[in-house]
C-alpha cells in the first residue's frame, strides 16, 4: 500500500493534524516554505494545506504530479492559482465559515473601543495622563447599526447588536428576508443606511464592485457622530478619503482591522489620529477559529482523498 502524503505548509491546529493522521496519511510539515522549497517538497504529495501563505503558484502545481487537492485553512483563496489547479483537475477547498463568529466578535469589540475611547484612554493612562474629560463616550443601546453585507459574518454581528438593544439596518444586493427577521433587521438602500446609522460596519468580499465602495461621497452621507468599522478587506474603503473624514470631522471615529496596504506602513496618517482604533488583521485570530479552520479543511481533504 502506498502511503498518502499530505504537505502542511503553514501552522495548523493539532486537532487538524490528528484528523489527517487518523486517516492514515503521512503528514509532512514545513512552516511557510518559499516557492523554491515548496517545489522541492510537492513531488510526491497528494494534498497541500496552506493558510494566507505560502503561495501555491502554477510552478508549484506543475511540480506536483500526484496532487489531488489544495486546502486553505481559512477564508480567501487569493494565494492559490485556481486556474492552474482547475486545468489539472485539482480540487481547492477552504473553510469560509470557520471564522465568522470571531470576526463578528472583533467587530463588536472595535465598536465598543471607538464608542468608549478605550484605546485612547489606555494610551493616556500609560503616559501618566488622567484623561477623564476627553474620554466621554456614547452608549450603544437604542442606537442604529448599519450592516453592509449580510452574509455569515453580517448575520452574527446583527445577532449580537440586537442583544445590545440596537436597531439593525441591512444592505445586501441579495437580501435574505428570513434571516433578517431573525435579527429584527430591515433591508434599506445603501444610501439610506449610511445616512441613518450611528454605527456602520462593512462585511463584503473585495470584488470589482466593492473596491472603494466607501468613498468620499459616501463618507459625506454619514452622520458627523457616526462610527465606521471595517473588518472585511482594506480596499473596500478609500483610505485617503477616510483619513480626511476623520481629520475634518465628517464622521466621529473608525475601527479598522484591515488596510489597503498590509502591514500598515509605519507613520501612516491613520496612526496619528486619536479617533481611530487599529488592529493588525486579527479578525480570525482566535484559538477557536483557527481550530475550526484547520479541522474543516482536514476533514474535506480526507473525504476527497478517501473518495
Coordinates of C-alpha atoms in Angstrom, one line a residue:
X1 CA 0.0 0.0 0.0
X2 CA 1.3 3.4 -0.9
X3 CA 1.0 5.8 2.0
X4 CA -0.8 9.1 1.1
X5 CA 1.4 12.1 1.7
X6 CA 0.0 15.4 2.8
X7 CA 2.1 18.6 2.9
X8 CA 1.2 21.0 5.7
X9 CA 2.9 24.3 4.7
X10 CA 1.6 26.5 7.5
X11 CA 0.9 26.3 11.2
X12 CA -2.2 24.1 11.7
X13 CA -4.1 23.2 14.8
X14 CA -3.0 19.9 16.3
X15 CA -6.6 18.6 16.1
X16 CA -6.4 19.1 12.3
X17 CA -3.1 17.2 12.1
X18 CA -4.8 14.5 14.2
X19 CA -7.6 14.2 11.6
X20 CA -5.0 13.6 8.8
X21 CA -3.0 11.1 10.8
X22 CA -6.1 9.2 11.9
X23 CA -7.0 8.8 8.2
X24 CA -3.6 7.0 7.8
X25 CA -1.9 9.8 5.9
X26 CA 1.7 10.7 6.3
X27 CA 2.0 14.4 7.3
X28 CA 5.0 16.4 6.1
X29 CA 5.3 19.7 8.0
X30 CA 7.2 22.7 6.7
X31 CA 6.3 26.2 8.0
X32 CA 5.8 28.8 5.2
X33 CA 8.3 27.5 2.7
X34 CA 9.3 29.8 -0.2
X35 CA 8.4 28.8 -3.7
X36 CA 11.7 27.1 -4.4
X37 CA 11.4 24.9 -1.3
X38 CA 7.7 24.2 -2.0
X39 CA 8.6 22.9 -5.5
X40 CA 11.1 20.5 -3.9
X41 CA 8.5 19.3 -1.3
X42 CA 5.5 18.7 -3.5
X43 CA 6.9 16.0 -5.8
X44 CA 5.0 13.1 -4.2
X45 CA 2.3 14.7 -2.2
X46 CA -1.5 14.3 -2.9
X47 CA -2.6 17.3 -0.8
X48 CA -1.2 20.6 0.3
X49 CA -2.6 22.7 3.2
X50 CA -1.8 26.4 3.5
X51 CA -3.1 29.5 5.3
X52 CA -3.0 33.0 3.9
X53 CA 0.6 32.0 2.8
X54 CA 2.6 30.4 1.2
X55 CA 1.5 31.0 -2.4
X56 CA 0.6 27.9 -4.3
X57 CA 1.6 29.1 -7.8
X58 CA 1.3 27.5 -11.2
X59 CA 5.0 26.4 -10.9
X60 CA 4.3 24.6 -7.6
X61 CA 1.2 22.9 -9.1
X62 CA 3.1 21.8 -12.2
X63 CA 5.8 20.3 -9.9
X64 CA 3.3 18.1 -8.2
X65 CA 2.1 15.2 -10.5
X66 CA 0.2 13.4 -7.7
X67 CA -1.6 16.5 -6.3
X68 CA -5.3 16.0 -6.0
X69 CA -6.4 18.7 -3.6
X70 CA -5.2 22.0 -2.2
X71 CA -6.7 23.1 1.2
X72 CA -6.7 26.7 2.6
X73 CA -7.3 26.7 6.3
X74 CA -9.3 30.0 6.3
X75 CA -11.4 32.1 4.0
X76 CA -9.8 33.7 1.0
X77 CA -8.2 31.8 -1.9
X78 CA -6.0 34.8 -3.1
X79 CA -2.8 32.8 -2.6
X80 CA -3.8 29.8 -4.7
X81 CA -3.6 29.8 -8.6
X82 CA -7.2 28.5 -9.0
X83 CA -6.8 28.4 -12.8
X84 CA -3.7 26.2 -12.8
X85 CA -5.4 23.9 -10.3
X86 CA -8.6 23.7 -12.4
X87 CA -6.6 22.8 -15.6
X88 CA -5.0 19.8 -13.7
X89 CA -8.3 18.7 -12.2
X90 CA -7.1 19.6 -8.7
X91 CA -9.8 20.4 -6.2
X92 CA -9.4 23.5 -4.0
X93 CA -11.2 23.6 -0.6
X94 CA -11.3 26.1 2.2
X95 CA -13.2 26.8 5.4
X96 CA -15.3 30.0 4.9
X97 CA -17.5 29.6 8.0
X98 CA -14.7 28.8 10.4
X99 CA -14.0 32.4 11.5
X100 CA -17.5 34.0 11.2
X101 CA -18.1 34.3 14.9
X102 CA -14.6 35.5 15.6
X103 CA -14.7 38.3 13.1
X104 CA -18.2 39.3 14.3
X105 CA -16.9 39.5 17.9
X106 CA -13.9 41.6 16.9
X107 CA -16.3 43.9 15.1
X108 CA -18.3 44.4 18.2
X109 CA -15.1 44.9 20.2
X110 CA -14.0 47.6 17.8
X111 CA -17.4 49.3 18.1
X112 CA -17.1 49.4 21.9
X113 CA -13.4 50.5 21.7
X114 CA -14.3 53.5 19.5
X115 CA -17.6 54.4 21.2
X116 CA -15.9 54.4 24.7
X117 CA -12.5 55.6 23.5
X118 CA -10.9 52.6 25.2
X119 CA -7.6 52.6 23.3
X120 CA -7.2 56.4 23.6
X121 CA -7.9 56.2 27.4
X122 CA -5.4 53.4 27.8
X123 CA -2.7 55.3 25.9
X124 CA -3.2 58.3 28.1
X125 CA -3.0 56.3 31.3
X126 CA 0.3 54.9 30.2
X127 CA 1.5 58.5 29.6
X128 CA 0.5 59.3 33.1
X129 CA -2.4 61.4 31.9
X130 CA -5.8 61.1 33.7
X131 CA -7.9 61.9 30.6
X132 CA -11.4 61.5 32.1
X133 CA -12.8 64.6 30.4
X134 CA -11.5 63.7 26.9
X135 CA -12.8 60.1 27.2
X136 CA -16.5 60.9 27.1
X137 CA -18.3 58.2 25.1
X138 CA -21.7 57.0 23.9
X139 CA -24.0 54.1 24.7
X140 CA -24.9 51.6 22.0
X141 CA -28.4 50.7 23.3
X142 CA -31.0 52.4 21.2
X143 CA -28.5 53.4 18.5
X144 CA -28.8 52.2 14.9
X145 CA -26.2 49.9 13.4
X146 CA -26.0 49.6 9.6
X147 CA -24.6 46.3 8.4
X148 CA -23.2 46.4 4.8
X149 CA -23.1 42.8 3.6
X150 CA -25.5 40.4 5.3
X151 CA -23.7 37.0 4.9
X152 CA -22.4 34.8 7.7
X153 CA -20.4 37.5 9.5
X154 CA -23.0 40.2 9.0
X155 CA -25.6 37.9 10.4
X156 CA -23.5 37.2 13.5
X157 CA -22.9 40.9 14.1
X158 CA -26.6 41.6 13.8
X159 CA -27.4 38.9 16.3
X160 CA -25.1 40.5 18.9
X161 CA -26.2 44.0 18.1
X162 CA -29.8 43.0 18.6
X163 CA -28.9 41.6 22.0
X164 CA -27.3 45.0 22.8
X165 CA -30.6 46.7 22.1
X166 CA -29.5 48.3 18.8
X167 CA -31.8 48.9 15.8
X168 CA -30.5 46.9 12.8
X169 CA -30.4 48.2 9.2
X170 CA -29.1 46.0 6.5
X171 CA -27.8 46.4 3.0
X172 CA -27.1 43.5 0.6
X173 CA -27.6 43.1 -3.1
X174 CA -29.2 39.7 -2.4
X175 CA -31.5 40.3 0.6
X176 CA -32.4 37.3 2.7
X177 CA -35.6 38.4 4.4
X178 CA -36.0 35.4 6.6
X179 CA -32.5 35.8 8.2
X180 CA -33.2 39.5 8.6
X181 CA -36.4 38.7 10.5
X182 CA -34.4 36.5 13.0
X183 CA -32.3 39.5 14.0
X184 CA -35.1 42.1 13.7
X185 CA -33.2 43.7 10.8
X186 CA -34.6 45.8 8.0
X187 CA -33.2 46.0 4.4
X188 CA -32.7 49.5 3.1
X189 CA -30.7 51.1 0.2
X190 CA -27.0 51.7 0.9
X191 CA -27.6 55.5 0.8
X192 CA -30.3 55.3 3.5
X193 CA -28.2 53.0 5.6
X194 CA -25.3 55.4 5.5
X195 CA -27.5 58.4 6.3
X196 CA -29.4 56.8 9.2
X197 CA -26.8 54.7 11.0
X198 CA -24.9 55.6 14.1
X199 CA -22.5 52.7 13.5
X200 CA -21.7 51.4 10.1
X201 CA -19.8 48.1 9.7
X202 CA -18.6 46.5 6.4
X203 CA -18.9 42.8 5.8
X204 CA -18.5 42.3 2.0
X205 CA -15.8 40.5 -0.1
X206 CA -13.4 42.5 -2.1
X207 CA -14.5 42.3 -5.7
X208 CA -14.6 44.9 -8.5
X209 CA -18.0 46.2 -7.4
X210 CA -16.9 46.7 -3.8
X211 CA -13.5 48.4 -4.4
X212 CA -13.6 51.8 -2.7
X213 CA -17.4 51.2 -2.0
X214 CA -17.0 53.6 0.8
X215 CA -15.5 56.7 -0.9
X216 CA -15.5 60.4 -0.2
X217 CA -19.1 60.9 -1.5
X218 CA -20.4 58.1 0.7
X219 CA -18.4 59.2 3.8
X220 CA -20.1 62.6 3.4
X221 CA -23.5 60.9 3.7
X222 CA -22.8 59.7 7.2
X223 CA -23.7 61.5 10.4
X224 CA -20.9 63.6 12.0
X225 CA -21.4 61.3 15.0
X226 CA -21.1 58.1 13.0
X227 CA -18.6 55.3 13.8
X228 CA -17.3 53.3 10.8
X229 CA -15.9 49.8 11.3
X230 CA -14.0 47.6 8.7
X231 CA -13.0 44.1 9.5
X232 CA -13.6 42.9 5.9
X233 CA -11.0 43.9 3.3
X234 CA -9.0 47.2 3.4
X235 CA -9.7 48.3 -0.2
X236 CA -13.4 48.4 0.4
X237 CA -12.8 51.8 1.9
X238 CA -10.9 54.6 0.2
X239 CA -8.2 55.2 2.8
X240 CA -7.3 58.7 1.7
X241 CA -10.9 59.8 1.9
X242 CA -11.3 58.1 5.3
X243 CA -8.2 60.0 6.7
X244 CA -9.7 63.2 5.5
X245 CA -13.1 62.4 7.0
X246 CA -11.6 61.6 10.4
X247 CA -9.3 64.7 10.4
X248 CA -12.1 67.0 9.4
X249 CA -14.8 65.5 11.5
X250 CA -17.2 64.3 8.8
X251 CA -17.6 61.2 11.0
X252 CA -16.7 60.7 14.7
X253 CA -14.4 57.7 14.5
X254 CA -13.4 54.4 13.0
X255 CA -12.3 50.9 14.0
X256 CA -10.1 49.1 11.4
X257 CA -8.7 45.6 11.3
X258 CA -7.8 45.7 7.6
X259 CA -5.9 48.1 5.4
X260 CA -5.3 48.8 1.7
X261 CA -1.6 48.1 2.4
X262 CA -0.8 45.4 5.0
X263 CA 1.2 45.6 7.1
X264 CA 0.2 49.2 7.6
X265 CA 3.3 51.4 6.9
X266 CA 5.0 52.9 9.9
X267 CA 3.9 56.6 10.4
X268 CA 0.8 56.1 8.2
X269 CA -1.6 59.1 8.7
X270 CA -4.1 56.7 10.4
X271 CA -1.6 56.1 13.2
X272 CA -1.6 59.8 14.0
X273 CA -5.4 60.0 14.8
X274 CA -6.9 59.6 18.2
X275 CA -10.4 58.8 16.9
X276 CA -9.4 55.6 15.2
X277 CA -8.7 52.1 16.7
X278 CA -6.3 49.9 14.6
X279 CA -5.7 46.2 14.8
X280 CA -3.4 44.1 12.6
X281 CA -5.9 41.9 10.7
X282 CA -6.7 39.7 13.6
X283 CA -10.4 39.0 12.8
X284 CA -9.8 35.3 12.5
X285 CA -7.1 35.1 15.1
X286 CA -8.8 33.2 17.9
X287 CA -7.9 29.7 19.2
X288 CA -11.4 28.5 18.2
X289 CA -11.4 29.9 14.7
X290 CA -8.0 28.5 13.9
X291 CA -9.0 25.1 15.2
X292 CA -12.3 25.1 13.2
X293 CA -10.4 26.3 10.0
X294 CA -7.8 23.5 10.3
X295 CA -10.2 20.7 11.2
X296 CA -12.8 21.7 8.5
X297 CA -10.1 21.7 5.8
X298 CA -8.5 18.4 7.0
X299 CA -11.9 16.7 7.0
X300 CA -12.6 17.8 3.4
X301 CA -9.2 16.6 2.3
X302 CA -9.8 13.2 4.0
X303 CA -13.1 12.9 2.2
X304 CA -11.6 13.8 -1.2
X305 CA -8.6 11.5 -0.9
X306 CA -10.6 8.6 0.5
X307 CA -13.2 9.3 -2.2

